[in-house]
Structures are given as C-alpha cells and as structure tokens.
Short mmCIF file of C-alpha atoms in Angstrom, two decimals:
data_model
loop_
_atom_site.label_atom_id
_atom_site.label_comp_id
_atom_site.label_asym_id
_atom_site.label_seq_id
_atom_site.Cartn_x
_atom_site.Cartn_y
_atom_site.Cartn_z
CA MET A 1 -34.05 14.83 14.58
CA ALA A 2 -35.14 13.08 11.38
CA GLN A 3 -32.57 15.06 9.40
CA ILE A 4 -29.77 14.06 11.78
CA ARG A 5 -30.83 10.43 11.58
CA GLN A 6 -30.82 10.61 7.77
CA LEU A 7 -27.33 12.13 7.78
CA VAL A 8 -26.06 9.36 10.04
CA TYR A 9 -27.57 6.69 7.78
CA GLU A 10 -25.83 8.25 4.77
CA LEU A 11 -22.38 8.05 6.34
CA GLU A 12 -19.82 5.56 5.09
CA TRP A 13 -19.20 2.90 7.77
CA TRP A 14 -15.85 4.39 8.88
CA GLU A 15 -17.36 7.89 9.00
CA PHE A 16 -19.85 6.61 11.57
CA TYR A 17 -16.96 5.70 13.88
CA ASP A 18 -15.29 9.07 13.17
CA LEU A 19 -18.55 10.77 14.18
CA CYS A 20 -18.64 8.78 17.43
CA GLU A 21 -15.07 9.80 18.24
CA GLU A 22 -15.93 13.44 17.50
CA LEU A 23 -18.89 13.20 19.87
CA LEU A 24 -16.49 11.98 22.59
CA ARG A 25 -14.17 14.87 21.86
CA ILE A 26 -16.81 17.61 22.15
CA THR A 27 -18.88 16.22 24.99
CA GLY A 28 -18.41 17.30 28.58
CA ALA A 29 -18.99 13.74 29.78
CA PRO A 30 -16.86 11.39 27.63
CA ASP A 31 -17.12 8.43 30.01
CA GLU A 32 -20.93 8.50 30.05
CA VAL A 33 -21.20 9.07 26.28
CA ALA A 34 -18.73 6.26 25.58
CA GLU A 35 -20.68 3.89 27.83
CA GLU A 36 -23.95 4.69 26.04
CA LEU A 37 -22.36 4.36 22.60
CA ASP A 38 -20.64 1.10 23.49
CA THR A 39 -23.98 -0.33 24.63
CA ILE A 40 -25.32 0.44 21.16
CA PHE A 41 -22.19 -1.03 19.54
CA VAL A 42 -22.70 -4.29 21.50
CA GLN A 43 -26.43 -4.43 20.71
CA GLN A 44 -25.69 -3.97 17.01
CA GLY A 45 -22.90 -6.55 17.01
CA LEU A 46 -20.27 -4.04 15.85
CA PRO A 47 -16.64 -5.26 15.76
CA TYR A 48 -15.32 -2.17 17.55
CA SER A 49 -15.65 -0.96 21.11
CA ILE A 50 -15.57 2.62 22.32
CA SER A 51 -14.23 4.10 25.53
CA SER A 52 -13.45 7.63 26.62
CA THR A 53 -10.05 7.22 24.93
CA GLY A 54 -11.47 6.27 21.52
CA ILE A 55 -12.38 3.31 19.37
CA ALA A 56 -10.56 -0.02 19.31
CA TRP A 57 -11.19 -3.52 17.98
CA ARG A 58 -13.56 -5.45 20.28
CA LEU A 59 -11.74 -8.43 21.75
CA SER A 60 -13.26 -11.46 23.43
CA ALA A 61 -13.06 -11.52 27.23
CA PRO A 62 -10.33 -14.23 27.28
CA ALA A 63 -8.25 -12.34 24.70
CA SER A 64 -8.64 -9.07 26.59
CA ALA A 65 -7.38 -10.68 29.81
CA VAL A 66 -4.35 -12.20 28.08
CA PHE A 67 -3.58 -8.89 26.35
CA VAL A 68 -3.60 -7.03 29.67
CA GLN A 69 -1.12 -9.56 31.08
CA THR A 70 1.00 -9.29 27.95
CA LYS A 71 1.05 -5.50 28.16
CA GLU A 72 2.13 -5.75 31.81
CA LEU A 73 4.96 -8.16 30.88
CA LEU A 74 6.13 -5.91 28.05
CA GLN A 75 6.40 -2.89 30.38
CA HIS A 76 9.73 -4.30 31.60
CA PRO A 77 12.51 -1.88 30.55
CA ASN A 78 14.41 -4.65 28.73
CA LEU A 79 11.40 -5.42 26.54
CA MET A 80 10.82 -2.03 24.89
CA GLY A 81 11.32 -3.36 21.36
CA PRO A 82 8.75 -6.16 21.67
CA SER A 83 6.46 -3.77 23.53
CA GLN A 84 6.49 -1.21 20.73
CA GLN A 85 5.90 -3.89 18.12
CA TRP A 86 3.04 -5.37 20.17
CA ASP A 87 1.41 -1.93 20.40
CA LYS A 88 1.71 -1.57 16.63
CA ALA A 89 0.02 -4.96 16.15
CA LEU A 90 -2.93 -3.86 18.28
CA GLU A 91 -3.14 -0.53 16.45
CA HIS A 92 -3.21 -2.30 13.07
CA LEU A 93 -6.23 -4.37 14.16
CA SER A 94 -8.03 -1.25 15.42
CA LYS A 95 -7.66 0.61 12.11
CA ARG A 96 -10.74 1.19 10.03
CA PRO A 97 -10.66 -1.11 8.12
CA PRO A 98 -8.39 -3.43 10.13
CA ASP A 99 -4.91 -4.02 8.69
CA ALA A 100 -4.79 -7.73 9.41
CA GLU A 101 -1.58 -8.42 7.52
CA ASN A 102 0.49 -5.88 9.46
CA CYS A 103 -1.21 -6.95 12.69
CA ILE A 104 0.01 -10.50 12.12
CA LYS A 105 3.49 -9.33 11.07
CA ASP A 106 3.95 -7.19 14.17
CA ALA A 107 2.43 -9.69 16.63
CA VAL A 108 4.83 -12.39 15.45
CA GLY A 109 7.61 -9.78 15.42
CA ALA A 110 6.96 -9.00 19.09
CA LEU A 111 7.17 -12.72 19.89
CA GLU A 112 10.39 -12.98 17.88
CA GLY A 113 11.82 -9.96 19.73
CA LEU A 114 11.11 -11.56 23.10
CA ALA A 115 12.69 -14.83 21.94
CA ARG A 116 15.78 -12.92 20.75
CA ILE A 117 16.11 -11.29 24.17
CA LEU A 118 15.60 -14.57 26.07
CA SER A 119 18.13 -16.41 23.89
CA ALA A 120 20.63 -13.51 23.76
CA LYS A 121 20.66 -13.85 19.96
CA PRO A 122 19.54 -10.41 18.78
CA SER A 123 19.98 -11.02 15.06
CA ASP A 124 18.65 -14.58 14.69
CA THR A 125 15.15 -15.28 13.40
CA LEU A 126 12.46 -16.91 15.49
CA GLY A 127 12.81 -19.97 13.26
CA GLN A 128 16.49 -20.25 14.20
CA ILE A 129 16.00 -19.47 17.89
CA ILE A 130 12.92 -21.40 18.99
CA LYS A 131 14.24 -24.98 19.01
CA PRO A 132 17.39 -24.30 21.08
CA LEU A 133 15.47 -21.85 23.28
CA GLY A 134 12.77 -24.44 23.85
CA THR A 135 15.40 -27.00 24.85
CA GLN A 136 17.11 -24.48 27.17
CA LEU A 137 13.80 -23.62 28.86
CA GLY A 138 12.54 -27.21 29.06
CA VAL A 139 9.64 -26.63 26.68
CA HIS A 140 7.95 -29.72 25.24
CA PRO A 141 8.91 -30.15 21.57
CA ALA A 142 5.25 -29.99 20.47
CA LEU A 143 4.91 -26.51 21.98
CA THR A 144 8.20 -25.43 20.40
CA SER A 145 6.83 -26.69 17.08
CA ALA A 146 3.68 -24.65 17.59
CA VAL A 147 5.73 -21.45 17.95
CA SER A 148 7.67 -22.41 14.85
CA SER A 149 4.41 -23.02 12.99
CA VAL A 150 2.98 -19.57 13.72
CA TYR A 151 6.26 -18.10 12.50
CA GLY A 152 5.93 -20.27 9.39
CA TYR A 153 2.38 -19.02 8.83
CA ARG A 154 3.60 -15.41 9.01
CA GLY A 155 6.21 -16.23 6.39
CA ASP A 156 3.93 -18.23 4.10
CA GLU A 157 0.76 -16.12 4.00
CA GLN A 158 0.96 -13.58 1.20
CA ALA A 159 1.20 -9.84 1.95
CA ILE A 160 2.48 -10.41 5.52
CA ALA A 161 6.20 -11.08 5.22
CA HIS A 162 6.36 -11.22 1.42
CA GLY A 163 4.61 -9.68 -1.57
CA ALA A 164 1.10 -10.60 -2.64
CA THR A 165 0.62 -12.43 -5.92
CA SER A 166 -3.18 -12.58 -5.93
CA ALA A 167 -6.11 -10.68 -4.45
CA LEU A 168 -5.85 -10.24 -0.70
CA GLN A 169 -8.22 -12.14 1.55
CA ASP A 170 -9.92 -10.96 4.70
CA LEU A 171 -7.57 -12.18 7.44
CA VAL A 172 -9.17 -10.44 10.42
CA ALA A 173 -10.10 -13.74 12.11
CA GLU A 174 -6.55 -15.01 11.54
CA ALA A 175 -5.13 -11.74 12.93
CA GLU A 176 -7.20 -12.12 16.11
CA MET A 177 -6.04 -15.71 16.51
CA VAL A 178 -2.37 -14.87 15.88
CA LEU A 179 -2.55 -11.95 18.35
CA HIS A 180 -4.06 -14.19 21.04
CA TRP A 181 -1.61 -16.97 20.32
CA CYS A 182 1.47 -14.69 20.31
CA ALA A 183 0.36 -13.08 23.58
CA ALA A 184 0.00 -16.50 25.21
CA ALA A 185 3.35 -17.66 23.79
CA MET A 186 5.16 -14.55 25.09
CA LEU A 187 3.67 -15.03 28.55
CA PHE A 188 4.59 -18.72 28.49
CA LEU A 189 8.19 -18.18 27.36
CA ALA A 190 8.69 -15.37 29.88
CA LYS A 191 7.41 -17.60 32.71
CA LYS A 192 9.53 -20.54 31.62
CA SER A 193 12.60 -18.30 31.54
CA GLY A 194 11.98 -17.01 35.07
CA ARG A 195 13.46 -13.67 34.00
CA PHE A 196 10.32 -11.52 33.81
#
C-alpha cells in the first residue's frame, strides 16, 4: 500500500485525474467509486468533479442549475449550432488544464448564435444584432448594453478572438463568469422572444 501511495504522490497533477478515470473504467461499480472519489475531491478542494461518466470542471450550485436549463433550451432542433458551441465551451473548461480562452470564445459564440437565430440575421455579429434585437424584444437598454459588453470583452481580451501579444494570464475565473453570464443571457433572450 505504501508503494501505491508513493506512486500516486509522484504523479503529475493531470495524471492523477487520468488515474481516477482509469479506475472508473476498470471498476465493476463506477457509480460507487465515483461517489467516493468525488467526496475526496470535495474534501481536498479540487476544481474538478467526478461522476461515472468522467471528470468535469466543478461548478457552483447556481451555475449548475442555470447550465442544466441552458442545455434543455439548446436541445430545440432549431438551436443545434448554439448547442454544439455551448458544449464545446463546457468541454474547454473541463480540459486539464482548462482552456479558458476557448471556453470564453465558444460561450459567447453560442450566445451570438442564439441572437442570430432570434433576429433572423445569420451573418451579423452579436455587436450588430443586440441593440435592434433588444428593442424588438422590449429589453431594457442597460441589459442590452450588458450583452454588448460581454461581446466586447471577448473581442478585447487577448488570445480569445485575436492573437496574444504578451504572456497569457489565468482566465479560469473569467471563463466561469462568462459561461454563467452567457447561459443566463441565452435563457433571458429565449424567454423574451417567446419562441423557445
């Protein structure tokens, strides 16, 4: 047992998660093993969670609830593009290490895709769409401006929509916030439209 413990301690951090996923794969009781491992993950304050399907970024309870609602919304057959981009955003955050820049890019892209569908302007940018769409849906200008601002952030922050000119920063906290915000914005716009 001491040798196994030593081997685990010598693993690189991402290899530890790979080992946990391998344990799930070879066990005869993946649900029980995942539950035990996730208890350890929580106790140790690890940023990932584990279930019988694998490892994913651990989200706060409010974010998890909003993401479930967003996923349900995006199951509509007319929203396949935004749905696929949303899934990519979540996958980017769950990578080891997280790919925050692509998470942000795809989360805002999913929001832009939904706005394109709602406005029937499939080639316009979110920046071009949001003000007239907000007026059409009766959205307060401050909320329309907030959507425009998150789109502006995606365009301004280096390595998201444009090339990096200096060392990259850790944007995981920003990625979580943008994911949560885009999910809430998609739900809001869909409700205001009455179409989904």
